[in-house]
Coordinates of C-alpha atoms and ligand atoms in Angstrom, one line a residue:
M25 CA -18.1 25.2 -0.9
V26 CA -19.6 22.9 -3.6
H27 CA -18.6 23.5 -7.2
P28 CA -21.3 22.2 -9.6
R29 CA -20.1 20.8 -12.9
V30 CA -19.8 23.3 -15.8
A31 CA -21.5 22.6 -19.1
S32 CA -18.8 22.5 -21.8
T33 CA -20.7 24.9 -24.0
E34 CA -20.5 27.8 -21.4
T35 CA -17.9 30.4 -22.3
Q36 CA -18.2 32.4 -19.1
P37 CA -18.6 29.8 -16.3
H38 CA -20.7 30.8 -13.3
D39 CA -22.2 28.8 -10.5
G40 CA -25.7 29.5 -9.2
E41 CA -24.6 32.6 -7.3
G42 CA -22.8 34.2 -10.3
E43 CA -19.4 33.3 -9.1
L44 CA -16.6 32.2 -11.4
L45 CA -15.7 28.5 -11.2
P46 CA -12.1 27.6 -10.3
T47 CA -12.0 24.8 -12.8
R48 CA -12.7 27.1 -15.8
P49 CA -10.0 29.7 -16.3
L50 CA -10.9 32.9 -18.0
R51 CA -9.2 33.6 -21.4
A52 CA -7.4 36.9 -21.5
T53 CA -9.6 37.9 -24.5
E54 CA -12.7 37.6 -22.3
I55 CA -11.4 40.4 -20.1
E56 CA -12.2 44.0 -20.9
R57 CA -9.5 45.4 -18.7
F58 CA -7.3 44.3 -15.8
D59 CA -8.1 46.1 -12.6
D60 CA -4.6 45.7 -11.1
E61 CA -1.2 44.3 -12.0
A62 CA 2.0 43.0 -10.5
D63 CA 4.9 40.9 -11.5
V64 CA 4.0 38.0 -9.2
V65 CA 0.5 37.5 -7.8
I66 CA 0.2 35.2 -4.8
V67 CA -3.1 33.6 -3.8
G68 CA -3.2 33.1 0.0
F69 CA -1.1 34.8 2.7
G70 CA -0.4 31.9 5.0
G71 CA 3.0 30.2 5.6
A72 CA 3.7 29.3 2.0
G73 CA 2.4 32.6 0.5
A74 CA 4.2 34.9 2.9
S75 CA 7.5 33.0 2.3
A76 CA 7.0 33.2 -1.5
A77 CA 6.3 37.0 -1.1
I78 CA 9.4 37.6 0.9
E79 CA 11.6 35.9 -1.7
A80 CA 9.9 37.3 -4.7
C81 CA 10.2 40.8 -3.2
G82 CA 13.8 40.1 -2.3
A83 CA 14.4 39.3 -6.0
G84 CA 13.1 42.6 -7.0
A85 CA 9.6 41.6 -8.2
R86 CA 6.5 43.7 -7.6
V87 CA 4.3 41.4 -5.6
L88 CA 0.5 41.4 -4.9
V89 CA -1.0 39.0 -2.4
L90 CA -4.7 38.1 -2.6
E91 CA -6.0 36.9 0.8
R92 CA -9.6 35.7 1.2
G93 CA -9.6 36.4 5.0
S94 CA -9.8 39.8 6.6
E95 CA -6.2 39.1 7.7
G96 CA -3.6 36.7 6.6
G97 CA -2.0 33.9 8.6
G98 CA -4.1 30.9 7.5
S99 CA -3.6 27.5 9.2
T100 CA 0.0 28.4 9.8
A101 CA -1.0 31.1 12.3
Q102 CA -3.4 28.7 14.1
S103 CA -0.8 25.9 14.3
G104 CA 1.6 24.7 16.9
G105 CA 4.4 26.2 14.9
I106 CA 6.7 23.2 15.0
L107 CA 9.1 23.4 12.1
Y108 CA 11.1 20.4 10.8
F109 CA 14.9 21.2 10.5
G110 CA 17.9 18.9 10.6
G111 CA 21.3 18.1 9.4
G112 CA 22.9 19.6 12.5
T113 CA 21.2 22.8 13.4
P114 CA 22.7 25.0 16.1
I115 CA 19.8 23.9 18.4
Q116 CA 20.5 20.2 17.7
R117 CA 24.2 20.7 18.4
A118 CA 23.6 22.8 21.6
C119 CA 21.3 20.0 22.9
G120 CA 23.9 17.3 22.2
F121 CA 22.3 15.6 19.2
D122 CA 24.3 14.4 16.3
D123 CA 22.6 14.8 12.9
S124 CA 23.6 15.0 9.3
V125 CA 21.9 15.8 6.0
E126 CA 22.3 12.2 4.9
E127 CA 20.6 10.8 8.1
M128 CA 17.8 13.4 7.7
F129 CA 17.4 12.4 4.0
K130 CA 17.1 8.7 4.8
Y131 CA 14.4 9.4 7.4
V132 CA 12.4 11.9 5.5
L133 CA 12.5 9.7 2.4
A134 CA 11.2 6.7 4.4
A135 CA 8.6 8.9 6.1
S136 CA 7.3 10.3 2.8
G137 CA 5.2 7.2 1.9
P138 CA 5.2 4.8 -1.0
N139 CA 5.5 7.5 -3.6
P140 CA 8.3 9.8 -2.4
D141 CA 9.5 12.7 -4.4
E142 CA 13.2 12.1 -4.0
A143 CA 14.3 15.4 -5.7
K144 CA 12.2 17.4 -3.3
V145 CA 13.3 15.4 -0.3
R146 CA 16.9 15.9 -1.3
A147 CA 16.5 19.7 -1.8
F148 CA 14.6 20.0 1.5
C149 CA 17.3 18.2 3.5
E150 CA 20.2 19.8 1.8
G151 CA 18.6 23.2 2.3
S152 CA 17.6 22.7 5.9
L153 CA 20.4 24.5 7.6
E154 CA 20.0 27.5 5.3
H155 CA 16.3 27.5 5.9
F156 CA 16.8 27.5 9.6
A157 CA 19.2 30.5 9.2
W158 CA 16.5 32.2 7.1
F159 CA 14.0 31.9 9.9
L160 CA 16.5 33.6 12.2
E161 CA 16.8 36.4 9.7
Q162 CA 13.1 36.9 9.7
G163 CA 13.3 37.4 13.5
V164 CA 12.0 34.0 14.7
E165 CA 14.0 32.9 17.8
F166 CA 14.6 29.4 19.0
K167 CA 15.7 28.4 22.6
P168 CA 18.5 25.9 22.7
S169 CA 16.6 23.4 24.9
F170 CA 15.3 19.9 24.4
Y171 CA 11.7 18.8 25.5
A172 CA 12.0 15.1 26.3
K173 CA 8.5 14.1 27.2
K174 CA 6.2 12.5 24.7
T175 CA 3.8 15.2 23.5
T176 CA 2.0 16.6 20.5
E177 CA 3.3 20.1 21.2
P178 CA 5.6 21.4 24.1
P179 CA 3.5 23.6 26.4
T180 CA 6.8 25.4 27.4
D181 CA 9.0 27.7 25.3
D182 CA 11.4 24.7 24.8
C183 CA 12.4 24.1 21.2
L184 CA 13.7 20.7 20.2
L185 CA 11.6 17.6 20.3
Y186 CA 11.1 14.2 18.6
S187 CA 8.1 15.3 16.5
G188 CA 7.7 12.1 14.5
N189 CA 8.9 8.5 14.4
E190 CA 12.6 9.2 14.2
D191 CA 13.4 7.1 17.4
C192 CA 10.6 4.6 16.9
W193 CA 10.6 1.2 15.1
P194 CA 10.9 0.6 12.2
F195 CA 12.2 4.1 11.3
N196 CA 15.1 3.8 13.8
L197 CA 16.4 1.0 11.7
V198 CA 16.4 3.2 8.6
A199 CA 18.3 6.3 9.9
R200 CA 20.1 7.3 13.0
P201 CA 17.5 8.9 15.2
A202 CA 17.7 12.7 15.9
P203 CA 15.0 15.1 17.1
R204 CA 14.2 17.6 14.3
G205 CA 11.0 19.3 15.5
H206 CA 11.9 22.9 16.3
K207 CA 9.3 25.1 18.1
P208 CA 10.1 28.9 18.1
K209 CA 10.7 30.4 21.5
T210 CA 7.3 31.1 23.0
T211 CA 5.1 29.2 25.5
G212 CA 2.4 27.1 23.9
S213 CA 1.6 27.4 20.2
A214 CA 4.1 29.3 18.0
G215 CA 2.2 29.5 14.7
G216 CA 0.9 33.0 15.4
L217 CA 4.4 34.2 16.1
I218 CA 5.8 32.7 12.9
M219 CA 3.1 34.4 10.8
K220 CA 3.5 37.7 12.6
R221 CA 7.1 37.8 11.6
L222 CA 6.7 36.5 8.0
M223 CA 3.8 38.8 7.2
A224 CA 5.6 41.8 8.6
R225 CA 8.7 41.0 6.6
A226 CA 6.8 40.5 3.4
T227 CA 5.0 43.9 3.7
A228 CA 8.2 45.6 4.8
L229 CA 9.8 44.4 1.6
G230 CA 7.0 45.9 -0.4
A231 CA 4.5 43.2 -0.9
R232 CA 1.0 44.6 -1.4
V233 CA -1.6 42.6 0.4
M234 CA -5.3 42.7 -0.7
E235 CA -7.5 41.3 2.1
N236 CA -11.0 40.1 1.7
A237 CA -9.9 39.1 -1.8
R238 CA -11.1 35.6 -2.7
A239 CA -9.4 34.3 -5.8
Q240 CA -11.9 32.5 -8.0
T241 CA -10.1 31.4 -11.2
L242 CA -7.0 31.9 -13.2
V243 CA -6.6 33.9 -16.4
V244 CA -4.8 32.2 -19.3
D245 CA -3.5 33.5 -22.7
A246 CA -3.9 31.9 -26.0
D247 CA -0.9 29.6 -25.3
G248 CA -2.4 28.4 -22.0
R249 CA 0.1 30.4 -20.0
V250 CA -1.3 31.7 -16.7
V251 CA -1.3 35.5 -16.9
G252 CA -3.6 36.6 -14.1
V253 CA -6.2 35.9 -11.5
A254 CA -9.9 36.8 -11.1
A255 CA -11.0 37.5 -7.6
R256 CA -14.0 38.7 -5.5
V257 CA -12.9 41.6 -3.5
L258 CA -15.5 42.8 -1.0
G259 CA -18.2 41.7 -3.3
E260 CA -16.7 43.2 -6.5
R261 CA -15.0 41.2 -9.3
R262 CA -11.4 42.3 -9.8
V263 CA -9.1 40.8 -12.4
V264 CA -5.4 41.1 -11.7
R265 CA -2.6 40.8 -14.3
A266 CA 0.5 38.8 -13.3
H267 CA 3.4 39.6 -15.6
K268 CA 5.7 36.9 -14.4
G269 CA 3.6 34.3 -12.7
V270 CA 0.8 33.3 -10.2
I271 CA 1.7 31.3 -7.1
L272 CA -1.1 29.3 -5.6
T273 CA -0.7 29.0 -1.8
A274 CA -4.3 28.7 -0.7
G275 CA -4.2 25.6 1.6
G276 CA -5.7 22.1 1.2
F277 CA -9.2 20.7 1.0
I278 CA -10.2 19.3 4.4
M279 CA -13.0 21.8 4.6
N280 CA -14.6 20.7 1.4
P281 CA -16.7 17.6 2.2
R282 CA -17.4 17.0 -1.5
M283 CA -13.7 16.9 -2.4
V284 CA -12.9 14.8 0.7
A285 CA -15.5 12.3 -0.3
Q286 CA -14.4 12.2 -3.9
H287 CA -10.6 12.0 -3.3
A288 CA -9.8 11.0 0.2
P289 CA -12.8 9.2 1.6
K290 CA -10.8 7.8 4.5
L291 CA -10.7 11.3 5.9
L292 CA -14.5 11.3 6.3
A293 CA -13.6 9.6 9.7
V294 CA -12.0 12.9 10.8
N295 CA -14.1 14.7 13.4
I296 CA -11.8 17.7 13.9
Q297 CA -10.8 19.3 10.6
I298 CA -7.3 20.7 11.0
G299 CA -7.4 23.8 9.0
N300 CA -9.2 27.1 8.3
P301 CA -12.3 27.8 6.2
G302 CA -10.1 28.6 3.2
D303 CA -9.0 24.9 3.0
D304 CA -11.8 24.4 0.5
G305 CA -9.6 23.1 -2.3
A306 CA -10.0 26.3 -4.4
G307 CA -6.3 26.6 -5.0
I308 CA -6.1 23.0 -6.2
L309 CA -9.2 23.4 -8.4
M310 CA -7.8 26.6 -10.0
G311 CA -4.6 24.9 -10.8
V312 CA -6.4 21.9 -12.3
G313 CA -8.5 24.3 -14.4
A314 CA -5.3 25.7 -15.9
G315 CA -3.9 22.3 -16.7
G316 CA -2.2 21.3 -13.5
G317 CA -2.1 17.7 -12.5
T318 CA -2.7 16.4 -9.0
I319 CA -1.1 13.6 -7.0
C320 CA -1.6 11.7 -3.8
M321 CA -5.1 13.2 -3.4
G322 CA -6.2 10.2 -1.3
E323 CA -3.5 10.8 1.3
G324 CA -4.2 12.5 4.6
F325 CA -3.1 12.8 8.1
V326 CA -5.3 11.0 10.7
S327 CA -4.2 11.6 14.2
M328 CA -4.9 9.7 17.4
P329 CA -3.5 12.1 20.1
F330 CA -4.0 9.8 23.1
Y331 CA -0.9 11.2 24.9
P332 CA 0.1 13.3 26.8
P333 CA 0.5 12.4 29.6
S334 CA 3.4 10.4 28.3
K335 CA 2.9 7.6 30.9
L336 CA -0.1 6.5 28.8
V337 CA 2.4 5.3 26.2
N338 CA 3.2 2.5 28.8
G339 CA -0.2 1.0 28.0
I340 CA -0.9 -1.2 25.0
I341 CA -3.3 -0.6 22.1
V342 CA -5.4 -3.5 21.0
N343 CA -8.0 -4.0 18.3
E344 CA -11.4 -5.8 18.6
Q345 CA -9.5 -9.1 18.3
G346 CA -7.7 -8.2 21.6
Q347 CA -4.4 -8.0 19.7
R348 CA -1.7 -5.3 19.4
F349 CA -1.0 -3.9 15.9
V350 CA 1.4 -0.9 16.4
N351 CA 4.2 0.2 18.8
E352 CA 2.4 2.6 21.2
D353 CA 5.4 5.0 21.2
A354 CA 4.8 5.7 17.5
Y355 CA 3.9 9.3 16.5
H356 CA 0.1 9.8 17.0
G357 CA -0.4 10.2 13.2
R358 CA 1.0 6.7 12.6
T359 CA -1.2 5.3 15.4
G360 CA -4.3 7.0 13.9
D361 CA -3.5 5.6 10.5
F362 CA -3.1 2.1 11.9
I363 CA -6.3 2.3 13.9
L364 CA -8.2 3.4 10.8
R365 CA -7.2 0.1 9.2
Q366 CA -8.4 -2.2 12.0
S367 CA -11.8 -3.9 11.6
G368 CA -14.6 -1.5 12.5
G369 CA -12.0 1.1 13.3
R370 CA -12.0 -0.3 16.8
A371 CA -9.2 0.1 19.2
Y372 CA -8.6 0.4 23.0
L373 CA -5.7 1.7 25.0
I374 CA -5.3 -0.8 27.9
V375 CA -3.6 0.7 31.0
D376 CA -3.1 -0.4 34.6
N377 CA -3.1 1.8 37.7
N378 CA 0.6 2.7 37.2
S379 CA 0.2 3.8 33.6
Y380 CA -3.1 5.6 33.8
G381 CA -3.4 9.3 33.4
R382 CA -6.3 11.4 32.1
P383 CA -5.6 12.1 28.4
I384 CA -5.5 15.8 27.8
S385 CA -7.2 15.4 24.4
G386 CA -10.4 14.3 26.1
M387 CA -10.4 10.6 25.0
Q388 CA -13.0 8.7 27.0
L389 CA -12.7 5.8 29.5
K390 CA -14.6 2.8 28.2
A391 CA -14.3 0.4 31.1
A392 CA -12.4 -0.2 34.3
E393 CA -12.1 -3.6 36.1
E394 CA -10.1 -5.3 38.8
T395 CA -8.7 -8.0 36.4
V396 CA -7.6 -8.2 32.8
A397 CA -10.1 -11.1 32.2
E398 CA -13.0 -8.9 33.5
L399 CA -11.9 -6.0 31.3
E400 CA -11.8 -8.4 28.3
G401 CA -15.4 -9.4 29.1
A402 CA -16.5 -5.8 29.6
L403 CA -15.1 -4.8 26.2
G404 CA -16.7 -7.8 24.5
L405 CA -13.4 -9.1 23.3
P406 CA -13.0 -12.8 22.3
A407 CA -12.5 -14.9 25.5
G408 CA -8.8 -15.3 26.3
S409 CA -7.6 -12.8 23.6
L410 CA -6.7 -9.8 25.8
T411 CA -5.4 -12.0 28.7
H412 CA -3.1 -13.8 26.2
T413 CA -1.9 -10.4 24.8
V414 CA -1.3 -8.9 28.2
D415 CA 0.5 -12.1 29.5
F416 CA 2.8 -12.2 26.5
Y417 CA 3.5 -8.4 26.7
N418 CA 4.1 -8.5 30.4
R419 CA 6.5 -11.4 30.2
H420 CA 8.8 -9.6 27.7
A421 CA 8.3 -6.1 29.2
A422 CA 9.6 -7.4 32.5
A423 CA 12.8 -8.2 30.6
G424 CA 12.8 -4.8 28.8
A425 CA 11.8 -6.2 25.5
D426 CA 8.9 -6.0 23.0
P427 CA 9.6 -8.7 20.4
L428 CA 6.5 -7.9 18.4
F429 CA 6.6 -4.1 17.9
H430 CA 9.9 -3.0 19.5
K431 CA 8.4 -0.3 21.7
K432 CA 11.3 1.6 23.4
R433 CA 12.4 0.4 26.8
D434 CA 11.4 3.8 28.3
Y435 CA 7.8 2.8 27.9
L436 CA 8.0 -0.9 28.8
A437 CA 6.7 -2.1 32.1
P438 CA 4.4 -5.0 32.9
L439 CA 0.7 -4.0 33.2
S440 CA 0.1 -5.6 36.6
E441 CA -1.2 -3.1 39.1
P442 CA -5.1 -3.2 39.3
P443 CA -7.4 -1.7 38.4
F444 CA -7.1 -2.1 34.6
A445 CA -8.8 0.3 32.3
A446 CA -9.6 0.7 28.6
I447 CA -9.6 4.2 26.9
D448 CA -11.7 4.1 23.7
L449 CA -9.6 4.9 20.7
S450 CA -12.2 3.7 18.2
I451 CA -12.5 6.0 15.2
D452 CA -16.2 6.8 15.9
K453 CA -15.6 7.5 19.6
A454 CA -12.2 9.2 19.8
V455 CA -10.9 12.6 19.0
V456 CA -9.7 12.2 15.4
P457 CA -8.1 15.3 13.9
G458 CA -7.0 15.3 10.3
F459 CA -6.0 17.1 7.1
T460 CA -5.4 16.4 3.5
M461 CA -2.0 15.8 2.0
G462 CA -2.6 15.6 -1.7
G463 CA -2.6 18.4 -4.2
L464 CA -1.1 20.0 -7.2
D465 CA 2.0 18.2 -8.7
T466 CA 5.0 20.5 -8.6
L467 CA 8.7 20.5 -9.4
P468 CA 11.2 21.3 -6.6
T469 CA 11.2 24.8 -8.1
G470 CA 7.4 25.2 -7.3
E471 CA 6.4 25.1 -11.0
V472 CA 3.1 23.3 -11.4
V473 CA 3.2 20.3 -13.8
S474 CA 0.4 18.7 -15.8
A475 CA -0.7 15.1 -15.5
A476 CA 1.6 14.5 -18.5
G477 CA 4.5 16.0 -16.6
T478 CA 4.8 19.2 -18.6
V479 CA 5.2 22.6 -16.9
V480 CA 2.1 24.8 -16.8
K481 CA 3.7 28.1 -17.8
G482 CA 3.3 31.0 -15.4
L483 CA 1.9 28.8 -12.6
Y484 CA 3.6 28.0 -9.3
A485 CA 2.3 26.5 -6.1
A486 CA 3.4 25.5 -2.6
G487 CA 2.1 24.4 0.8
R488 CA -1.0 22.3 1.3
T489 CA -2.2 23.3 -2.2
T490 CA 0.5 20.9 -3.4
A491 CA 1.4 17.3 -2.6
G492 CA 4.6 18.2 -0.8
I493 CA 7.0 15.9 0.9
P494 CA 4.9 14.3 3.6
R495 CA 2.5 12.1 1.7
S496 CA 1.7 9.4 4.2
A497 CA 0.0 9.6 7.6
G498 CA 2.0 6.5 8.6
G499 CA 5.3 8.4 8.3
Y500 CA 4.3 12.0 9.0
S501 CA 6.3 14.1 11.5
S502 CA 5.1 17.4 13.0
G503 CA 6.9 20.3 11.4
L504 CA 7.0 18.9 7.9
S505 CA 3.9 20.8 6.9
I506 CA 5.1 24.3 7.8
G507 CA 8.7 23.3 7.1
C508 CA 7.8 22.3 3.5
A509 CA 5.3 25.1 3.0
T510 CA 7.8 27.8 3.8
F511 CA 10.8 26.0 2.1
F512 CA 9.0 25.4 -1.2
G513 CA 7.0 28.7 -0.9
R514 CA 10.4 30.5 -0.9
R515 CA 11.5 28.5 -4.0
A516 CA 8.3 29.3 -5.8
G517 CA 8.7 33.0 -5.0
R518 CA 12.2 33.0 -6.4
A519 CA 11.3 31.0 -9.5
A520 CA 8.3 33.2 -10.3
A521 CA 10.4 36.4 -9.8
A522 CA 13.1 35.0 -12.1
T523 CA 10.7 34.5 -15.0
T524 CA 11.7 36.7 -17.9
T525 CA 9.2 39.4 -18.4
E526 CA 7.8 39.4 -21.9
R527 CA 4.6 40.7 -23.4
H528 CA 2.7 37.5 -24.0
G529 CA -0.1 37.2 -26.5
E530 CA -3.4 37.7 -24.8
G531 CA -5.6 36.3 -27.5
Ligands
LIG677 C1 -4.2 23.6 15.1 C2 -3.2 23.3 14.0 C3 -1.9 22.9 14.5 C4 -0.9 22.5 13.5 N1 0.3 22.3 14.0 C5 1.3 22.2 13.1 C6 2.7 22.1 13.5 O1 3.0 22.3 14.7 N2 3.7 22.0 12.5 C7 3.3 21.8 11.2 O2 4.2 21.6 10.4 N3 2.1 21.9 10.8 C8 1.1 22.1 11.7 N4 -0.2 22.2 11.2 C9 -0.5 22.1 9.8 C10 0.0 23.4 9.1 O3 -0.3 24.5 9.9 C11 -0.5 23.6 7.7 O4 -0.5 22.4 7.0 C12 0.3 24.6 7.0 O5 0.5 25.7 7.8 C13 -0.3 25.0 5.7 O6 0.3 26.1 5.2 P1 -0.2 26.8 3.8 O7 0.7 28.0 3.6 O8 -0.3 25.8 2.8 O9 -1.7 27.2 4.1 P2 -2.3 28.3 5.1 O10 -1.3 28.7 6.1 O11 -3.6 27.8 5.6 O12 -2.5 29.6 4.2 C14 -3.4 29.5 3.1 C15 -4.1 30.9 3.0 O13 -4.8 31.0 1.8 C16 -6.0 31.7 2.0 N5 -6.9 31.3 0.9 C17 -7.6 30.2 0.8 N6 -8.3 30.2 -0.4 C18 -8.1 31.4 -0.9 C19 -8.6 32.1 -2.1 N7 -9.5 31.4 -2.9 N8 -8.3 33.3 -2.4 C20 -7.4 34.0 -1.5 N9 -6.9 33.4 -0.4 C21 -7.2 32.1 -0.1 C22 -6.4 31.3 3.4 O14 -7.3 32.2 3.9 C23 -5.1 31.2 4.1 O15 -4.7 32.5 4.7 C24 -1.2 22.6 12.2 C25 -2.5 23.0 11.7 C26 -3.4 23.4 12.7 C27 -4.7 23.9 12.2

């Protein structure tokens, strides 16, 4: 959706189709009457929204959820459902892994990127065991089993996996490695199961869910406090009063090409947008309209899922100079981020007969030859570059070492069995899924803050609408998105419900 600029003289902003603009909140005085009311109004019934609804209802608030789809679930329902927990969960312990809050904190902080929110990371790690127990209370089960293969998502009903860079260089120097990806007990993707449980619990606790209700802009009082939401419900405008607060949990902006180009142009390289049509940035724009600040809007996840099969990790990834630039056992989001930074976005996975396997993601074979020198020629790499790289790699791999990038011994074997092949991981040729990571700036409570750092009264946000904990593709781990969306969604629900109810001026 494209949002044209609004002339500053307009009092009632509309776009060409008569819709309200998210960046221009309505004043309460402009509203003849509210069509509905609740204590807490939540925009979006995905992972963050459902978690907020459960906690707000649990705290005794009357909750109304506006969901633009004909049913809730959002990207969370489409997802693999991997959740990031640590600090010694019952599953980690049952599988024989030693973890602590402090080790988890060190890793998540390092993985958060150059601008980490230490308070949020601390809260997330210290609250992880409680959050795991909360999922059990919602009826989500986890099998006490470890999935050891390198994968993007276990196809089985196994639970625990290394879902990021925990055991990879350089993160294994920062914190003691432990697997923290937890997939609920179901074969294949688990996002649908998670949302089934969370949505059922929210409605059982009394949350009212209005579907086909697309929030358009916020309503503010004379003090700038957020007191409601205007929405399109099956073609009709409805304005809802929120006595305690509004929580924006409407996803990110990967589906809005204009916003991607404006704020995160590196994500224009993405050819599979990870998200749902609601990821059009409306939640972020509504928050900005009411005075919220944004941060890390240029950050995004850029994946290069060249594995499974995991034996492909035995190959080496080279750029158009024929040189390695990343440890191939790194998480696929880190690999994607590094490839994006190579000249021309060019990269090839070089394998021999022993390490070749057809990538399940559909990456294409670029060339296959009997010798490394012939492959170098077929790829148009500088003469001697790839042969030098492979010679150096093989010499050390034979001794179980990778002095340049410290790939784990499990994936170190000389590339010596012909034929040799190159799988094209170039950005314009490969499968490149991605999503946005920036969004509204929030406190660990879920309160939205302005660019100046002041709280926007009555406004809360969580999930992809916010810049949560993972703010760097280079450090992202699977499970941090839903882990943080649900964790901070819960906090926003509790904080909004705890707001003292007063009659605020509506002038
Ligand atoms: C295929 C896939 C696999 C993934 N795998 C994983 C994984 O295994 N682990 C992980 O952590 N992350 C994963 N992710 C990412 C993760 O799912 C999302 O980042 C996360 O679920 C976002 O949660 P959310 O609550 O912010 O948004 P969502 O769950 O998308 O919920 C947002 C809701 O808001 C609604 N909405 C939007 N605009 C409006 C509006 N104007 N008015 C009313 N409603 C609105 C949407 O319809 C939607 O229902 C995956 C994503 C995909 C698509």
